[in-house]
Tab-separated table of C-alpha atoms in Angstrom:
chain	number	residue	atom	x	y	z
A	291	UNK	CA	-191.629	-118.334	67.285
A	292	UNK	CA	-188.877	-116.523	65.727
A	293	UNK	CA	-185.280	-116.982	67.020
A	294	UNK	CA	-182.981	-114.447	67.769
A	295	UNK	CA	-179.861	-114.240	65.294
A	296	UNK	CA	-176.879	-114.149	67.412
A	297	UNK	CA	-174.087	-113.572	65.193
A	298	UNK	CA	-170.790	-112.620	66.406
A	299	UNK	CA	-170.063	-109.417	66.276
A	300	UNK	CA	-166.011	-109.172	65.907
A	301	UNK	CA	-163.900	-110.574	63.109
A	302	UNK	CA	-161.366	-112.317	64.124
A	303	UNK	CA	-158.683	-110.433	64.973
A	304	UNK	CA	-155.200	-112.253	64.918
A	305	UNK	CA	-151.812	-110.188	64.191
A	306	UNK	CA	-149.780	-111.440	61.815
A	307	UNK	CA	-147.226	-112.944	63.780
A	308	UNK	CA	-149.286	-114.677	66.594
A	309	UNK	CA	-148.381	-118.102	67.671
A	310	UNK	CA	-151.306	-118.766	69.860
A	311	UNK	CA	-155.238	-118.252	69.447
A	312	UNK	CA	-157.528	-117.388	71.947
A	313	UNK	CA	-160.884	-119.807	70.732
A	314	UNK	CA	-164.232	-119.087	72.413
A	315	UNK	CA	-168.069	-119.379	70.736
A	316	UNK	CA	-170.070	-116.215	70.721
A	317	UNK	CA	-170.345	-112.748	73.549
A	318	UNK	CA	-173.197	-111.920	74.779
A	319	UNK	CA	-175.890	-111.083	72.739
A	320	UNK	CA	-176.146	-107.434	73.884
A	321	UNK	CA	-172.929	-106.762	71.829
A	322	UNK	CA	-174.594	-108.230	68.286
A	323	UNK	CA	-177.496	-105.971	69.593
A	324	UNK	CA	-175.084	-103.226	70.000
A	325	UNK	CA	-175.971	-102.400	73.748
A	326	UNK	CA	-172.796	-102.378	75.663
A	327	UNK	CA	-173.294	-101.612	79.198
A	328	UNK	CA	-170.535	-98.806	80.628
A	329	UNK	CA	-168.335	-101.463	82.057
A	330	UNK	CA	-168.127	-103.596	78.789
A	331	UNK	CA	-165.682	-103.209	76.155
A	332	UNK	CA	-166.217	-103.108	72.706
A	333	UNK	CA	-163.809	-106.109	71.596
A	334	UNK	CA	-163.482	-109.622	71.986
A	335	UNK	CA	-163.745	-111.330	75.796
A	336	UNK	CA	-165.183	-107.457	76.426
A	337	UNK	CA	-168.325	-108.221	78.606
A	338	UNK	CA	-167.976	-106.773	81.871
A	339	UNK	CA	-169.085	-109.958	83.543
A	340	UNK	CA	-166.271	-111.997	82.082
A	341	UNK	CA	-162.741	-113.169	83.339
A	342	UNK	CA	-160.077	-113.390	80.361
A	343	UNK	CA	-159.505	-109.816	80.467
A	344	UNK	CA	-159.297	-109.435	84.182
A	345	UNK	CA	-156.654	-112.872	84.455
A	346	UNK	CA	-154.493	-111.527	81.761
A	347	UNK	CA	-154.397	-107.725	83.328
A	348	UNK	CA	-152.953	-110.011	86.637
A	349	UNK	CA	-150.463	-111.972	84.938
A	350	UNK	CA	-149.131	-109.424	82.278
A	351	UNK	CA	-149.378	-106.491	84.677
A	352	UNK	CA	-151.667	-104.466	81.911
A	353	UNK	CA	-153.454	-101.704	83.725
A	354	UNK	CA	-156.012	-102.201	81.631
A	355	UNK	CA	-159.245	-100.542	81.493
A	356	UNK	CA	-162.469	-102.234	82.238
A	357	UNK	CA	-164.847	-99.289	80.413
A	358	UNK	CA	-166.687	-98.951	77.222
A	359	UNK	CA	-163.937	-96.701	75.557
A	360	UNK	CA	-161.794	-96.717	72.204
A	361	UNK	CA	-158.770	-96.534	74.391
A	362	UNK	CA	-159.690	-99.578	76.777
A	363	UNK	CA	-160.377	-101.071	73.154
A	364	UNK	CA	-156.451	-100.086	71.921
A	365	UNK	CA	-155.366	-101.260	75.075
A	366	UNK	CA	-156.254	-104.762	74.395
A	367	UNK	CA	-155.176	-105.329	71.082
A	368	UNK	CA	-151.786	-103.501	71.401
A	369	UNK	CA	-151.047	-105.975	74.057
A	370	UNK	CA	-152.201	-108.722	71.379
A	371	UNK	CA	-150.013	-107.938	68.756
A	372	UNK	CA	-146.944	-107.162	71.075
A	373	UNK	CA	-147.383	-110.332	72.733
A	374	UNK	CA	-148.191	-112.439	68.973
A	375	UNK	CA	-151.990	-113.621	70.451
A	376	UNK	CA	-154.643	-113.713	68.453
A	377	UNK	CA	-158.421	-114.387	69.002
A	378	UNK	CA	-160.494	-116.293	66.597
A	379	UNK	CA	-163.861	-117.872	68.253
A	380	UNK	CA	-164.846	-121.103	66.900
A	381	UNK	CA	-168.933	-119.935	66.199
A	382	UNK	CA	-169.462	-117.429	63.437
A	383	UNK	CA	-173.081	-117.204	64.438
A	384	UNK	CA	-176.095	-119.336	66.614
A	385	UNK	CA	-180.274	-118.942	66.839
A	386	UNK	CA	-181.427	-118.403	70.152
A	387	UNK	CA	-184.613	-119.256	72.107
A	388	UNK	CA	-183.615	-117.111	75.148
A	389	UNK	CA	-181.403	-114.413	74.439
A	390	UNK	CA	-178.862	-114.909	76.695
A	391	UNK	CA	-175.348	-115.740	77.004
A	392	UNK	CA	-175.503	-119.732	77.617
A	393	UNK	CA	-173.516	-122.059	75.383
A	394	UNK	CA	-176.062	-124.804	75.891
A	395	UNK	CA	-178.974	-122.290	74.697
A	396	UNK	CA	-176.878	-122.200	70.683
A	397	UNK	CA	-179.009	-123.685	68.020
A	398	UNK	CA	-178.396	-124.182	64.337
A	399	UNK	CA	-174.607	-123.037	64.742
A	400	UNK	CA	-172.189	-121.717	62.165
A	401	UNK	CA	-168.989	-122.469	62.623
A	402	UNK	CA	-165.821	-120.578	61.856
A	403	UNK	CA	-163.049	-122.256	58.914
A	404	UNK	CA	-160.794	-122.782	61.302
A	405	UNK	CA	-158.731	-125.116	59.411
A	406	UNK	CA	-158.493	-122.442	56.532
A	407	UNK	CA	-157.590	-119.494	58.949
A	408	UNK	CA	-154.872	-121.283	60.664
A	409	UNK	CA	-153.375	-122.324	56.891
A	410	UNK	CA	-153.758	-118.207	56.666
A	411	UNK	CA	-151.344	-117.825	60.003
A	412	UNK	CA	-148.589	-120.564	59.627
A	413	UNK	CA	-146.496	-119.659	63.069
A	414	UNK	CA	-149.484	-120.123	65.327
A	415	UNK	CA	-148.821	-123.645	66.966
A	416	UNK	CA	-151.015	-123.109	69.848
A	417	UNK	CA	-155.635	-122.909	70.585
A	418	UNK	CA	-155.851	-122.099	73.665
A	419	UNK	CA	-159.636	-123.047	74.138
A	420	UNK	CA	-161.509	-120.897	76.598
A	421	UNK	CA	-163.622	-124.260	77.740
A	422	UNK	CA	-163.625	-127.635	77.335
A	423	UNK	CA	-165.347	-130.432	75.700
A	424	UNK	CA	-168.549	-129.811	77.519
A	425	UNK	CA	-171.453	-129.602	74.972
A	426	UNK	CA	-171.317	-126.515	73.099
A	427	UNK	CA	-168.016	-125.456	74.407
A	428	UNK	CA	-165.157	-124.679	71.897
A	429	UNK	CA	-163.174	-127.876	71.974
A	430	UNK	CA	-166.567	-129.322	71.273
A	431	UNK	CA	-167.285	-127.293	68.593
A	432	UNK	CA	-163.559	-127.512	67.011
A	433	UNK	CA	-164.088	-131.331	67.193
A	434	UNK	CA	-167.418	-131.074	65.719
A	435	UNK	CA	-165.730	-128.892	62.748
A	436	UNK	CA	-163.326	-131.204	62.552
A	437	UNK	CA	-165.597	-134.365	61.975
A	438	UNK	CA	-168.009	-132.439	59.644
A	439	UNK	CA	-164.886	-130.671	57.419
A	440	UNK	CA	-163.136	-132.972	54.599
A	441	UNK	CA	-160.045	-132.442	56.776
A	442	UNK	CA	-158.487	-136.150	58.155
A	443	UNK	CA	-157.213	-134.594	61.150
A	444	UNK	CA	-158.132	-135.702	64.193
A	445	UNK	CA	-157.046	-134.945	67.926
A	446	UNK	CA	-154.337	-136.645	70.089
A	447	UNK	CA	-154.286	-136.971	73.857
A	448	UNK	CA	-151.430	-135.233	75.048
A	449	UNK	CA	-152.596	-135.229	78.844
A	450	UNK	CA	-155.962	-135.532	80.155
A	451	UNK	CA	-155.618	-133.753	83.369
A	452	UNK	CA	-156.954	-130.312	83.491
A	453	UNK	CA	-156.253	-128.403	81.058
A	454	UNK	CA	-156.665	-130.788	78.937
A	455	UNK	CA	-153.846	-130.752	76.266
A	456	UNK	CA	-154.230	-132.340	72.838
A	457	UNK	CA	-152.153	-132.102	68.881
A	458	UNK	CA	-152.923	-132.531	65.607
A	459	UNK	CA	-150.938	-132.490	62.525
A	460	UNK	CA	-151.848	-129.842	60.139
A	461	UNK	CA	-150.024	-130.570	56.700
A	462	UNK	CA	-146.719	-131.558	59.219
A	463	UNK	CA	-147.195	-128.505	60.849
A	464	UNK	CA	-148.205	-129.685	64.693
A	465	UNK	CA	-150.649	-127.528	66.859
A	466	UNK	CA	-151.484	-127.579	70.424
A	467	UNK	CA	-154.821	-127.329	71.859
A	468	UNK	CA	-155.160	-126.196	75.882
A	469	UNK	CA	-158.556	-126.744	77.066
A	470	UNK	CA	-158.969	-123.799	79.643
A	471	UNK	CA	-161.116	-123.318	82.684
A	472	UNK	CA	-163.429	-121.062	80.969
A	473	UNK	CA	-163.119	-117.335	82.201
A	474	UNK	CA	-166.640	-117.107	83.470
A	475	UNK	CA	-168.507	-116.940	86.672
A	476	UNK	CA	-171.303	-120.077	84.697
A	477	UNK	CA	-167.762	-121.992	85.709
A	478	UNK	CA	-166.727	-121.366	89.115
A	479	UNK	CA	-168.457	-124.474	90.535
A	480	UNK	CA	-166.465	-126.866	88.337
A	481	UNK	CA	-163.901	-124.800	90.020
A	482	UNK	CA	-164.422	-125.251	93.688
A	483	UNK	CA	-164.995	-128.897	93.109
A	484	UNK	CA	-161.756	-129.130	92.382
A	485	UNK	CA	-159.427	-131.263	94.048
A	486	UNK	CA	-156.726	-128.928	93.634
A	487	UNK	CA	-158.404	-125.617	93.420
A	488	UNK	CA	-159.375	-127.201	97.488
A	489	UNK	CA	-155.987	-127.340	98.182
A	490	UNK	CA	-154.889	-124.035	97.593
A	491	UNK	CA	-157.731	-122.875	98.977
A	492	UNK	CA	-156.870	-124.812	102.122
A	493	UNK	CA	-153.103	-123.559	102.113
A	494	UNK	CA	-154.446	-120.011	101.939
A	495	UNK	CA	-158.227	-119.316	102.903
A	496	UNK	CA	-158.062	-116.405	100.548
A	497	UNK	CA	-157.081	-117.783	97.070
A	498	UNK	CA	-160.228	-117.263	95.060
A	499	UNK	CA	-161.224	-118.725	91.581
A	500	UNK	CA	-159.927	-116.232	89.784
A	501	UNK	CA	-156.540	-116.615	91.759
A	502	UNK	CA	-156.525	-120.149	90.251
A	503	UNK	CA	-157.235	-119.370	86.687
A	504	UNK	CA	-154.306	-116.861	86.861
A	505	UNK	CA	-151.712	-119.841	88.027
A	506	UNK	CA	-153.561	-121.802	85.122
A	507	UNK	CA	-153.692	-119.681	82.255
A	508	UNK	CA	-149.742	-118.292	83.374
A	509	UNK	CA	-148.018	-121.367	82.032
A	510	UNK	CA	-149.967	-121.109	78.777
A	511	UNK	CA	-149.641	-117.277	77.646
């Protein structure tokens, strides 16, 4: 049986003076196949069923798009560059049984040089993962680069309640990693199971998941 190819289909795209990185694995498939649907966009974190888009439109105050057009496109990297955020996904490319959008269905992955892009981009100090160490999830991934890579550079705890925060030292230059709640509806039940996400909800019936990756991801952007 032949697998299906999924190879990501944006280069990273990081402006010149970002300090942080936005570090996910691959989009859906549809967008190596080249078959947006109307409400995707055609750039990084575009699929219309994902979050990151959505959370930073709330906390930045965007009035951003949510279409498959080259201005919803513009849209999201002007903000990028004004703001100094760059994305750069750990997986360059996977094999697929089932083509869908599951980090658990990745085979025979390709990772990104991570280590050689971030000596390309000396001010970033900051990954802000878009998941956690869950298998196949890009602080996985970044630690399995880092173990398979001839780089000695390993991650510290910084604090180990969510988001997880760790550092390493990349020739004396010290980096930050945030392990986000990934923007995606796969993890809204490690959301309401939550001791805090209960909380809030119980403060205020109508806080939603989203509602609590926006107070999440705010600190971090």
């Amino acid at each position: 049986m032949e697998l299906f190819h999924h190879k990501h289909p944006f280069p990273p795209f990081i402006p010149e003076n970002a300090t942080k990185l936005i570090v996910g694995t691959l989009p859906p498939p549809r967008f190596t196949k080249r078959q947006l649907r109307q409400d995707d966009v055609d750039f990084c974190y575009g699929s219309g069923d994902g979050q990151l888009w959505i959370i930073l439109d709330r906390i930045f105050d965007l009035n951003l798009k949510f279409e498959n057009t080259p201005e919803a496109v513009k849209q999201r990297k002007d903000f990028l560059v004004e703001r100094g955020i760059g994305i750069c996904d750990v997986v360059e490319s996977s094999r697929r049984e089932k083509v869908d959008a599951s980090d658990l269905g990745m085979q025979k992955v390709e990772l990104r040089d991570m280590i050689g892009i971030l000596k390309n981009y000396p001010k970033v100090d900051t990954l802000l993962f878009t998941g956690g160490n869950s298998k196949n999830g890009p602080e996985y991934f970044f630690r399995k680069y880092l173990r398979e890579s001839e780089h000695d550079i390993s991650l510290k705890v910084v604090s180990n309640k969510s988001p997880r925060i760790h550092q390493f030292l990349l020739d004396g230059r010290l980096i930050k990693t945030v392990s986000l709640t990934a923007p995606s509806g796969a993890a809204n039940i490690a959301v309401g199971s939550s001791a805090l996400y209960k909380e809030l909800k119980k403060k205020n019936p109508e806080f939603n998941t989203i509602d609590f990756r926006v107070l999440q991801y705010r600190e971090f952007f």
